[in-house]
């Protein structure tokens, strides 16, 4: 998928908005955003910070389920998903 690239601000190249492969950016925004962040899609968003800071022992399983559900809601085909290391979540698939 191609889209505008945001790197702190919109990335500009050659005097115009940079348009590149945006799959990684889309996944990052999906993981960081809370439900309600996107008015057009109010149930979209994982809100990963609440899972990372949770003392609940089941938070990793709930996080994995929520990521899988949200990616599918965003039309991403998940092949593999690994949340064993919260600092290095591995997602393989495509839009």
Short mmCIF file of C-alpha atoms in Angstrom, two decimals:
data_model
loop_
_atom_site.label_atom_id
_atom_site.label_comp_id
_atom_site.label_asym_id
_atom_site.label_seq_id
_atom_site.Cartn_x
_atom_site.Cartn_y
_atom_site.Cartn_z
CA UNK A 1 0.00 0.00 0.00
CA UNK A 2 1.30 3.47 -0.85
CA UNK A 3 0.50 6.57 1.20
CA UNK A 4 1.94 9.78 2.59
CA UNK A 5 4.91 9.12 4.86
CA UNK A 6 4.96 10.73 8.29
CA UNK A 7 8.32 11.05 10.00
CA UNK A 8 7.64 13.41 12.93
CA UNK A 9 5.95 15.57 10.25
CA UNK A 10 4.86 14.85 6.72
CA UNK A 11 7.95 13.81 4.78
CA UNK A 12 8.60 16.11 1.82
CA UNK A 13 10.87 15.19 -1.08
CA UNK A 14 11.45 17.32 -4.15
CA UNK A 15 8.99 19.94 -2.91
CA UNK A 16 6.08 17.50 -2.61
CA UNK A 17 4.70 14.99 -0.11
CA UNK A 18 6.65 11.73 -0.14
CA UNK A 19 4.52 8.77 -1.16
CA UNK A 20 6.05 5.37 -0.44
CA UNK A 21 5.15 1.93 0.85
CA UNK A 22 3.23 2.61 4.05
CA UNK A 23 2.40 -0.85 5.46
CA UNK A 24 4.86 -0.53 8.36
CA UNK A 25 3.64 3.00 9.13
CA UNK A 26 -0.01 1.88 9.08
CA UNK A 27 0.69 -0.97 11.52
CA UNK A 28 2.63 1.34 13.84
CA UNK A 29 -0.22 3.87 13.88
CA UNK A 30 -2.75 1.09 14.49
CA UNK A 31 -0.78 -0.25 17.46
CA UNK A 32 -0.24 3.16 19.06
CA UNK A 33 -3.71 4.64 18.51
CA UNK A 34 -6.56 4.26 20.97
CA UNK A 35 -10.09 3.31 20.03
CA UNK A 36 -11.82 6.54 19.04
CA UNK A 37 -8.67 8.14 17.61
CA UNK A 38 -10.08 7.86 14.09
CA UNK A 39 -13.55 9.40 13.91
CA UNK A 40 -14.46 7.55 10.74
CA UNK A 41 -13.49 4.19 12.31
CA UNK A 42 -14.16 4.56 16.07
CA UNK A 43 -13.36 0.94 17.00
CA UNK A 44 -9.97 0.97 15.23
CA UNK A 45 -6.89 1.07 17.45
CA UNK A 46 -4.99 -1.23 19.82
CA UNK A 47 -3.76 1.23 22.46
CA UNK A 48 -0.61 -0.80 23.06
CA UNK A 49 0.63 1.39 25.93
CA UNK A 50 -2.14 0.18 28.24
CA UNK A 51 -1.06 -3.43 27.65
CA UNK A 52 2.65 -2.78 28.11
CA UNK A 53 2.10 -0.99 31.42
CA UNK A 54 -0.41 -3.55 32.70
CA UNK A 55 0.54 -5.71 35.71
CA UNK A 56 -2.01 -8.31 34.55
CA UNK A 57 -0.39 -11.67 33.76
CA UNK A 58 -2.81 -12.25 30.85
CA UNK A 59 -2.03 -8.92 29.17
CA UNK A 60 0.23 -10.49 26.50
CA UNK A 61 -2.47 -12.91 25.40
CA UNK A 62 -5.07 -10.15 25.38
CA UNK A 63 -2.63 -7.92 23.45
CA UNK A 64 -2.01 -10.62 20.86
CA UNK A 65 -5.75 -11.15 20.40
CA UNK A 66 -6.40 -7.40 20.12
CA UNK A 67 -3.59 -6.88 17.57
CA UNK A 68 -4.85 -9.79 15.48
CA UNK A 69 -8.44 -8.51 15.61
CA UNK A 70 -7.47 -4.92 14.77
CA UNK A 71 -5.18 -5.89 11.89
CA UNK A 72 -7.94 -8.01 10.37
CA UNK A 73 -10.40 -5.13 10.85
CA UNK A 74 -7.92 -2.99 8.86
CA UNK A 75 -7.91 -5.63 6.06
CA UNK A 76 -4.41 -6.89 6.91
CA UNK A 77 -3.88 -10.61 6.31
CA UNK A 78 -1.92 -11.90 9.34
CA UNK A 79 0.43 -14.82 8.64
CA UNK A 80 2.33 -14.81 11.95
CA UNK A 81 2.11 -12.70 15.09
CA UNK A 82 4.57 -12.91 18.00
CA UNK A 83 4.21 -10.72 21.10
CA UNK A 84 6.50 -12.70 23.43
CA UNK A 85 8.96 -9.77 23.49
CA UNK A 86 6.96 -6.57 23.94
CA UNK A 87 9.96 -4.50 22.81
CA UNK A 88 10.12 -6.43 19.53
CA UNK A 89 6.64 -7.47 18.36
CA UNK A 90 6.85 -9.47 15.14
CA UNK A 91 4.06 -9.22 12.59
CA UNK A 92 4.15 -10.92 9.21
CA UNK A 93 1.44 -10.52 6.61
CA UNK A 94 0.21 -8.09 3.99
CA UNK A 95 -2.60 -5.76 2.99
#
